[in-house]
Coordinates of N, CA, C and O in Angstrom, one line a residue:
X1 N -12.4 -80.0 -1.8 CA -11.4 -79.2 -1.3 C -10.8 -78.3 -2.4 O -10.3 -78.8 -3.4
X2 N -10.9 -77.1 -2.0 CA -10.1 -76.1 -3.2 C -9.0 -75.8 -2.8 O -9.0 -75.2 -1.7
X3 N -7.9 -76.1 -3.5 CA -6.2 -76.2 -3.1 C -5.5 -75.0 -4.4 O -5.6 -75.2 -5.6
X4 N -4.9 -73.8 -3.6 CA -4.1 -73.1 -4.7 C -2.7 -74.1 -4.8 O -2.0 -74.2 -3.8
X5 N -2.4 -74.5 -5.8 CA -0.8 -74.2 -5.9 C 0.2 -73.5 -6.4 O 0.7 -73.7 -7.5
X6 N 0.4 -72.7 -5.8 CA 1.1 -71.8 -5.9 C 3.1 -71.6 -6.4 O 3.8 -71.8 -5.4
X7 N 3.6 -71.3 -7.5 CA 5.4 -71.5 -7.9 C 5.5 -70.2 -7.9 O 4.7 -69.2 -8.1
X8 N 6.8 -70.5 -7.7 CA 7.3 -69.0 -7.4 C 8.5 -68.4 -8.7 O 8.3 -68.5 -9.9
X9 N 9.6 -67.9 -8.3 CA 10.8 -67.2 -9.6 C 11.5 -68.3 -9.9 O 11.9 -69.1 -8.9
X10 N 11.7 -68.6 -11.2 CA 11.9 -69.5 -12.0 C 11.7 -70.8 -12.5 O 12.4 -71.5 -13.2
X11 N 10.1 -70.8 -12.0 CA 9.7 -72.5 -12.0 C 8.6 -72.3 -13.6 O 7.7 -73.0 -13.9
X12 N 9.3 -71.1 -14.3 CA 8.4 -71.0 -15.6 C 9.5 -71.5 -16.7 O 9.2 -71.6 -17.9
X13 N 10.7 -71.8 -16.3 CA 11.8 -72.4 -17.1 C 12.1 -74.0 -16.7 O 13.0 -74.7 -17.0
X14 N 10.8 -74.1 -16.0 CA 11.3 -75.8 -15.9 C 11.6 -76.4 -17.1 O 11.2 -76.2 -18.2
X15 N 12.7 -77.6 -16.5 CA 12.8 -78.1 -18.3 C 14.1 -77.6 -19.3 O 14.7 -78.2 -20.3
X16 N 14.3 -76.3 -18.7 CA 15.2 -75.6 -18.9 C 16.3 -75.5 -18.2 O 17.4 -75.8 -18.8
X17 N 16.3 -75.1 -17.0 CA 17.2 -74.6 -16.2 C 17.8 -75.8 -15.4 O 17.2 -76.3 -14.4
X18 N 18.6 -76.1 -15.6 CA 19.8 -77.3 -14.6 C 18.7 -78.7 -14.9 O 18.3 -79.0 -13.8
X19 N 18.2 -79.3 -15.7 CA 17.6 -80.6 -16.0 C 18.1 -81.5 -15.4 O 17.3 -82.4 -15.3
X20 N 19.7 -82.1 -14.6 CA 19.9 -82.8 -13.6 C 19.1 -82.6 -12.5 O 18.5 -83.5 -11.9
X21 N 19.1 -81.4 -12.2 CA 18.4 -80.9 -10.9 C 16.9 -81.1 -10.7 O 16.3 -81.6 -9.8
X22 N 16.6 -80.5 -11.6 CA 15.2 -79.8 -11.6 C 14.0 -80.6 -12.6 O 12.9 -80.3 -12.7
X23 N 14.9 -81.8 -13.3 CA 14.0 -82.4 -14.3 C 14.0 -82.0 -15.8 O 14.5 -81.0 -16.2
X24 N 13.5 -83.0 -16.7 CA 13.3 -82.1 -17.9 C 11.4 -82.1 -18.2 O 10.9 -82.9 -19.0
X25 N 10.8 -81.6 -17.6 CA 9.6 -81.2 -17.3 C 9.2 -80.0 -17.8 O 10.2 -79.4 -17.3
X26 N 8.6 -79.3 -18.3 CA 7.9 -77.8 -18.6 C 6.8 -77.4 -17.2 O 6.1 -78.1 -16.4
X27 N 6.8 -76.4 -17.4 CA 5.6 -75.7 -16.2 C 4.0 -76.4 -16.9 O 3.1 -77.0 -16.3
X28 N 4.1 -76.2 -18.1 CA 2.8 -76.4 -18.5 C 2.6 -77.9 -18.3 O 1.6 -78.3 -17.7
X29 N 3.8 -78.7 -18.7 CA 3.4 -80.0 -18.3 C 3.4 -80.8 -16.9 O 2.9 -81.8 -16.7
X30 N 3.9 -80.3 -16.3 CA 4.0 -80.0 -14.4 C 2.4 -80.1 -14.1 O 1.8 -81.1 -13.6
X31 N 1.9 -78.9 -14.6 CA 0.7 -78.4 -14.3 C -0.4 -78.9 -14.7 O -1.5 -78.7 -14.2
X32 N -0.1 -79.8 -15.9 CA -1.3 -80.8 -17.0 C -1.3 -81.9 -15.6 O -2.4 -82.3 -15.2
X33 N 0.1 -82.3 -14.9 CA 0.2 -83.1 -14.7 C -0.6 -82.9 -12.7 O -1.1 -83.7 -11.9
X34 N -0.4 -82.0 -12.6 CA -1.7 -81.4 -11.4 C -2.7 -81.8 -11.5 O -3.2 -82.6 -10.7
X35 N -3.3 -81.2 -12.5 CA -4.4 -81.1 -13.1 C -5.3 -82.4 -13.1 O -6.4 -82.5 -12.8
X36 N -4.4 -83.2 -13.5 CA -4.4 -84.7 -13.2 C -4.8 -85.3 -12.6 O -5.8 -86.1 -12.8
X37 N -3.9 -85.1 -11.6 CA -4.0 -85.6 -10.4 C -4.8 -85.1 -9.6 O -5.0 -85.9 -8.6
X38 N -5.5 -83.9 -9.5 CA -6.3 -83.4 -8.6 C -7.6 -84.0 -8.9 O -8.4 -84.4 -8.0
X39 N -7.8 -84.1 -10.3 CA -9.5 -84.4 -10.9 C -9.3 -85.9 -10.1 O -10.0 -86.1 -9.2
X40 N -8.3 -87.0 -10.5 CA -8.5 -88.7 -9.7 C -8.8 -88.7 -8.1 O -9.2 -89.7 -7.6
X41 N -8.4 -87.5 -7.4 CA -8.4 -87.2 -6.2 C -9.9 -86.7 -5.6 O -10.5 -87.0 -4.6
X42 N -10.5 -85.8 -7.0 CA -11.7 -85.1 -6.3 C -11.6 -83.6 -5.8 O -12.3 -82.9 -5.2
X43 N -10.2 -83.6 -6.3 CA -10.1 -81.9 -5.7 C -9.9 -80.6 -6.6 O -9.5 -80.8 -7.8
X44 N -10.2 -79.7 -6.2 CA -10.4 -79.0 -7.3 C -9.0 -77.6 -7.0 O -8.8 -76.8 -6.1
X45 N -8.5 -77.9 -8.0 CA -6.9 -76.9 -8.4 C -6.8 -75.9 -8.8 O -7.6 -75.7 -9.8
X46 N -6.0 -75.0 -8.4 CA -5.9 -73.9 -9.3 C -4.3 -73.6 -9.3 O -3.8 -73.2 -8.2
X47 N -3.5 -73.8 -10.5 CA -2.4 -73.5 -10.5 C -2.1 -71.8 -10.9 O -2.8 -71.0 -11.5
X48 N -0.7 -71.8 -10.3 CA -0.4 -70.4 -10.6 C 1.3 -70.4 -10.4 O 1.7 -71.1 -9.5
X49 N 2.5 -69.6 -11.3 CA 3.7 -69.5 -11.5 C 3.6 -67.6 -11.6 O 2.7 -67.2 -12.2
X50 N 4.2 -67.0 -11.1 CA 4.8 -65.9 -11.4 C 6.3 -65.3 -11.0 O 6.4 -65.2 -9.8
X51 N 7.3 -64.8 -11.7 CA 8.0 -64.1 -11.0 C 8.3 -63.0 -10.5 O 9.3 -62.3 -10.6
X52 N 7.1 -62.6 -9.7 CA 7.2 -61.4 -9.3 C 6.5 -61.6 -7.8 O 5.4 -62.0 -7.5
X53 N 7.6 -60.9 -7.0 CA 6.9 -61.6 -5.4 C 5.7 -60.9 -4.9 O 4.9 -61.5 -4.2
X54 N 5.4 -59.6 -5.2 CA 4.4 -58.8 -4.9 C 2.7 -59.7 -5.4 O 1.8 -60.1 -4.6
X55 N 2.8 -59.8 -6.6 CA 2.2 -61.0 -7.0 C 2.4 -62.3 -6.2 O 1.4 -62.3 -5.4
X56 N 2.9 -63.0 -6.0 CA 2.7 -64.1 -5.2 C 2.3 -63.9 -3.9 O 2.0 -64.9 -3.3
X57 N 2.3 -62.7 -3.2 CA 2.1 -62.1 -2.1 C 0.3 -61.6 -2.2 O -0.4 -61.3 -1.3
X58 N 0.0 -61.6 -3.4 CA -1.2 -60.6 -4.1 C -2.0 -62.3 -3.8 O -2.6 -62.4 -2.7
X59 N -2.0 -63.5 -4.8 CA -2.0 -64.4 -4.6 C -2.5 -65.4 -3.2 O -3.5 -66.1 -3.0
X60 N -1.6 -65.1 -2.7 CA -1.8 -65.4 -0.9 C -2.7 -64.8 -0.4 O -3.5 -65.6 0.1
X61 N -3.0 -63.7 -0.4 CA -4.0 -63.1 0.5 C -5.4 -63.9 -0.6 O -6.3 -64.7 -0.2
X62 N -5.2 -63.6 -1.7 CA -6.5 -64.2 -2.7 C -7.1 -65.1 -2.3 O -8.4 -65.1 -2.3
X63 N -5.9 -66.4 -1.7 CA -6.2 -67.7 -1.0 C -6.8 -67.4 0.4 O -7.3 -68.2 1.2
X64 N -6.6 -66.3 0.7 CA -7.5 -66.9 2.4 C -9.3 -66.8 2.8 O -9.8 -66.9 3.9
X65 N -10.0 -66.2 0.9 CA -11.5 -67.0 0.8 C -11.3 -67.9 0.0 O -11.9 -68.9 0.3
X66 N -10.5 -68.0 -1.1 CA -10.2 -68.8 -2.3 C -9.9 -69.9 -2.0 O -9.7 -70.5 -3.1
X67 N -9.7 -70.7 -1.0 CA -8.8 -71.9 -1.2 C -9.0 -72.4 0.5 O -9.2 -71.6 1.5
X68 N -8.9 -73.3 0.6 CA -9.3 -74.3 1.8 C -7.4 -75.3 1.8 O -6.8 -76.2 2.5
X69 N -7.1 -75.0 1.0 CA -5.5 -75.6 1.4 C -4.7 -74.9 0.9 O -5.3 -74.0 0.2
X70 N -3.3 -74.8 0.8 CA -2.4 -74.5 0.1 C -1.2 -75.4 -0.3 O -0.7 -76.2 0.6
X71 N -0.7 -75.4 -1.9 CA 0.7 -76.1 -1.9 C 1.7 -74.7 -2.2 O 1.2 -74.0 -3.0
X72 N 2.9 -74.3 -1.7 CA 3.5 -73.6 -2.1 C 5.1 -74.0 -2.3 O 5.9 -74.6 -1.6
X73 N 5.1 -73.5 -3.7 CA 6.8 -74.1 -4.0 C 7.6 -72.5 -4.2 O 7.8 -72.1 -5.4
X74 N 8.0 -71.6 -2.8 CA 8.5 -70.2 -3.7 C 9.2 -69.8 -3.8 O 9.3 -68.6 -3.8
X75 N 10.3 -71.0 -4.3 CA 11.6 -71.3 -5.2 C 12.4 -71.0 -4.2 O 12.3 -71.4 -3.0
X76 N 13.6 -69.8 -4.8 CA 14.4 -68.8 -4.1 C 14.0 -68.1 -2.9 O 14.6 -67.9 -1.8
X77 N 12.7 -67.5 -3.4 CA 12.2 -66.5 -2.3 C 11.8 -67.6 -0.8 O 11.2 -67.0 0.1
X78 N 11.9 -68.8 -0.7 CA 11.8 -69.5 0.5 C 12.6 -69.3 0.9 O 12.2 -69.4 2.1
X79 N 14.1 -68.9 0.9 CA 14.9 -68.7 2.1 C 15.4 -67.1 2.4 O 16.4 -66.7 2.8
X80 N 14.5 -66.5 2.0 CA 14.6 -65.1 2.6 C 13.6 -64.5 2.6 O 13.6 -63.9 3.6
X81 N 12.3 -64.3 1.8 CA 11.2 -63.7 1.7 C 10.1 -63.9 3.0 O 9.3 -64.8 3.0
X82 N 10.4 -62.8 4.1 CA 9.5 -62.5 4.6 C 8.3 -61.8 4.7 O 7.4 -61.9 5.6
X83 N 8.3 -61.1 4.0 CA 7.0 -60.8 2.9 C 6.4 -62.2 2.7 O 5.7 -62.5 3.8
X84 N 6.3 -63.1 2.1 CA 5.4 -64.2 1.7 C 5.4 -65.0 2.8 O 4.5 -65.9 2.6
X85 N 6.0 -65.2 4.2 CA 6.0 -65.9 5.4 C 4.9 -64.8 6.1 O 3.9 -65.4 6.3
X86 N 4.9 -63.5 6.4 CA 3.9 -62.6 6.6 C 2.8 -63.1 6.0 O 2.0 -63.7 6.7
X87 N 2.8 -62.8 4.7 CA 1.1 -63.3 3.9 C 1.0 -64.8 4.4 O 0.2 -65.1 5.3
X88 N 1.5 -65.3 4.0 CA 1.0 -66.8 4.5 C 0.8 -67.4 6.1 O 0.6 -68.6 6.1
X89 N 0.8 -67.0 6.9 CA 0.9 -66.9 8.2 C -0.9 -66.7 8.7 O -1.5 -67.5 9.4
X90 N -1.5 -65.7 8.2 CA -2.7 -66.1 8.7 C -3.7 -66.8 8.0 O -4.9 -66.6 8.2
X91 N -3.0 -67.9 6.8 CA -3.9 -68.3 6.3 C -4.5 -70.3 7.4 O -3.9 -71.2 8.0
X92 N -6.0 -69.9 7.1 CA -6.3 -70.4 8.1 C -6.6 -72.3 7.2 O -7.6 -73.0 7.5
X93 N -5.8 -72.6 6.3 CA -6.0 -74.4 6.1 C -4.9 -74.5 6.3 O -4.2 -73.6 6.8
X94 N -4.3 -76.1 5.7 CA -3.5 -76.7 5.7 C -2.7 -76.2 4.8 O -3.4 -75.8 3.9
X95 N -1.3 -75.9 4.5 CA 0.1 -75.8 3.7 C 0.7 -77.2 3.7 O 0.8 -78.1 4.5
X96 N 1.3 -76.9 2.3 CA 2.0 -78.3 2.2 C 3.2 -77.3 1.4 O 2.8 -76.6 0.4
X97 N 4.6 -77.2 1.7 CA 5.7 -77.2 1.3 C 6.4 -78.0 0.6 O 6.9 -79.0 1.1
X98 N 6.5 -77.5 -1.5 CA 6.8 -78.3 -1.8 C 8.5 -77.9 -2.2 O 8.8 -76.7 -1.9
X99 N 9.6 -78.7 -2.8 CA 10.7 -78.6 -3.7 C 11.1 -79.5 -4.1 O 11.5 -80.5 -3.4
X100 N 11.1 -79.4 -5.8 CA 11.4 -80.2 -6.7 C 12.9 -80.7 -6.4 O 13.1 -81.9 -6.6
X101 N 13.8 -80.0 -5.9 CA 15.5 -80.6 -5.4 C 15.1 -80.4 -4.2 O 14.3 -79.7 -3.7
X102 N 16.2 -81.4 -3.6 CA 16.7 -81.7 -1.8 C 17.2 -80.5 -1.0 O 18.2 -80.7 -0.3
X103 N 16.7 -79.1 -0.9 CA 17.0 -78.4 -0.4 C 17.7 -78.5 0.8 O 18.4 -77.5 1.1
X104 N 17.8 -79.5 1.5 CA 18.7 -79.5 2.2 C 20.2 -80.6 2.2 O 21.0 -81.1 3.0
X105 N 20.0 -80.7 0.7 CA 21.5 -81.3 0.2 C 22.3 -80.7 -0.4 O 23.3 -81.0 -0.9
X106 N 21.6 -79.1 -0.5 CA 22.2 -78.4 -1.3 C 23.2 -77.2 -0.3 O 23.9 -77.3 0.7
X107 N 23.1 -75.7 -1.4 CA 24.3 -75.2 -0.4 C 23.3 -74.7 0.9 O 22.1 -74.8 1.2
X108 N 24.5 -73.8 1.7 CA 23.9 -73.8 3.6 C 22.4 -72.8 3.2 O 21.3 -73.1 3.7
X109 N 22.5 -71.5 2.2 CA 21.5 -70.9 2.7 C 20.5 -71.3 1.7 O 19.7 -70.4 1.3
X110 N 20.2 -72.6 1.1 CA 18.7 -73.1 0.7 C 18.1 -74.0 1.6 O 17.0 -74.5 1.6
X111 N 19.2 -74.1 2.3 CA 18.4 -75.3 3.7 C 17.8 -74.1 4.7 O 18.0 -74.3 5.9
X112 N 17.3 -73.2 4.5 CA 16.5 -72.1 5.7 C 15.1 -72.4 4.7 O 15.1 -73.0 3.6
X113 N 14.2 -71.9 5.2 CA 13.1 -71.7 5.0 C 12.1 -71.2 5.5 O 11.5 -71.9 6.3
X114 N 11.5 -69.6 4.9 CA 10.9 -69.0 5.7 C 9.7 -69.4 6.0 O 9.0 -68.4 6.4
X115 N 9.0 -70.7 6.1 CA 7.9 -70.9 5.9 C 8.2 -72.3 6.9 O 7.5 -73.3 6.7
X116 N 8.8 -72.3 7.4 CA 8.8 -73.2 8.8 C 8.1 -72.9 10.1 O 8.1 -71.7 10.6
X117 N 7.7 -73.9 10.5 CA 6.6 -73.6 11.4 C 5.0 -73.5 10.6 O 3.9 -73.7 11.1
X118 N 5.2 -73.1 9.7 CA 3.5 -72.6 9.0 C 3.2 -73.9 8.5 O 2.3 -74.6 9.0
X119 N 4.2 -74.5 7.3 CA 3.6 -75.4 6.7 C 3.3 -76.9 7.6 O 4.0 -77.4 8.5
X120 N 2.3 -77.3 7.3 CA 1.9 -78.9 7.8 C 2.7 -79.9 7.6 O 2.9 -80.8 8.4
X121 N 3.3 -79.7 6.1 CA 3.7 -80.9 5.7 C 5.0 -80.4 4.6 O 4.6 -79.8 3.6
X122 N 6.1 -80.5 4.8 CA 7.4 -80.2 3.8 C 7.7 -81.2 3.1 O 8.1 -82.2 3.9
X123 N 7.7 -81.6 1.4 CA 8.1 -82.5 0.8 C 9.4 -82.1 0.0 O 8.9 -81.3 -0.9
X124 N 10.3 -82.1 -0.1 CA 11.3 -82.3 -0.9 C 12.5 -83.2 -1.6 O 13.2 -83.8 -0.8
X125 N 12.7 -83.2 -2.9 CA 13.9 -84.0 -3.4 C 13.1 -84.6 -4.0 O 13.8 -85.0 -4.9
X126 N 11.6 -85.2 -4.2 CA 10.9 -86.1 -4.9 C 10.3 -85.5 -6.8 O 9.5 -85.9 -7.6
X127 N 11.3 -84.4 -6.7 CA 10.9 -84.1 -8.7 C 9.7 -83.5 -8.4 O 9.4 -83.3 -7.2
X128 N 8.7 -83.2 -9.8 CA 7.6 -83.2 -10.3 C 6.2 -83.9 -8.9 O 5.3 -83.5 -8.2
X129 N 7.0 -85.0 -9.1 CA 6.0 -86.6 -7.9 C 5.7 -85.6 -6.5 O 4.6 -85.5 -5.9
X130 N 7.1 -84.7 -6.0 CA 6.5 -84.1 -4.7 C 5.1 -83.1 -4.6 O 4.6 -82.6 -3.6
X131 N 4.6 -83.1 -5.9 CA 3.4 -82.5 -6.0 C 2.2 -83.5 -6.0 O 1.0 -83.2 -6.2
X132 N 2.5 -84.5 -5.8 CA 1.4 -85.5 -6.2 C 1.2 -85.9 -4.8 O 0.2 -86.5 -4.5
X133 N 2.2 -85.7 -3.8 CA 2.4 -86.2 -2.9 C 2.2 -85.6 -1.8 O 2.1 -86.2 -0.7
X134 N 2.1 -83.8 -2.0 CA 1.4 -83.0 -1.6 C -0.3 -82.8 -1.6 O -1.2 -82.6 -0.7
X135 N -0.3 -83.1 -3.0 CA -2.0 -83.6 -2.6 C -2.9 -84.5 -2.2 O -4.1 -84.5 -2.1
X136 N -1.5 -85.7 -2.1 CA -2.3 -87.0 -0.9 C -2.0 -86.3 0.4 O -2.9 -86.5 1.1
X137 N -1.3 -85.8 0.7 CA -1.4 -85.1 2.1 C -2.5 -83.9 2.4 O -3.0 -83.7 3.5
X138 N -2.9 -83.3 1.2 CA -4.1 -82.9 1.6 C -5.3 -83.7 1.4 O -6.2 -83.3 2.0
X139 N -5.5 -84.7 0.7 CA -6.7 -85.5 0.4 C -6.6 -86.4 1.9 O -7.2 -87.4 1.8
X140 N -6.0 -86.2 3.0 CA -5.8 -87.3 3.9 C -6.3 -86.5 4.9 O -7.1 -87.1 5.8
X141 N -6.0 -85.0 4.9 CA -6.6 -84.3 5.8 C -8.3 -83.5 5.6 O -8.7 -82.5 6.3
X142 N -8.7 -84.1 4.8 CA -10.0 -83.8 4.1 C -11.1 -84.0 5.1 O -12.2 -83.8 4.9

């Protein structure tokens, strides 16, 4: 199974940015840490971070020969970006919605998310781990 995962604006400062929240983790080591886990699994990964939504929109459509699943974490732009709920919408595998914080412990407008209804499976509040945990949810649907 070929799984994009996909981060969205600001998940290239992990490690940096609010480390109660968000961990003290780096992108690259997030990503080693994918990497990882996808080869023990048998699946084959392609990570990707950008802050720019047109790009991650560019991205999306890439995935609908490119990829047989999706993980998408797209930060901020999850509770407003309909542009990326558009692109992602006719993609034809499974989604798995990830976030490293409890989005819905947080304030009112990070508990929306435009990607309700699409995704198969929403993990959040579990750190770094909600990616690991995303791809036992797609290795389950294999």
């Amino acid at each position: 199974m070929r799984v994009h995962v996909l981060n969205g604006v600001n998940l290239d400062i992990l490690g940096q940015r609010d480390p109660e929240m968000y961990g003290d983790v780096s992108l690259q080591d997030l990503e080693t840490q994918i990497y990882g886990w996808a080869r023990d699994f048998g699946l084959q990964v392609r990570c990707r971070q950008t802050n720019h939504e047109g790009e991650y929109v560019e991205w999306l459509h890439d995935a609908y020969d490119g990829a047989d699943a999706l993980v998408l974490n797209p930060a901020a732009w999850t509770h407003y970006s309909w542009a990326i709920r558009d692109a992602v919408e006719p993609f034809p595998g499974p989604i798995v919605e990830v976030h490293i914080s409890n989005i819905d412990d947080r304030e009112e407008w990070r508990r929306q998310t435009v990607l309700s209804g699409l995704a198969h499976t929403r993990i959040i509040g579990r750190g770094i781990e909600g990616y690991r945990d995303a791809l036992e949810v797609l290795l389950g649907l294999r």
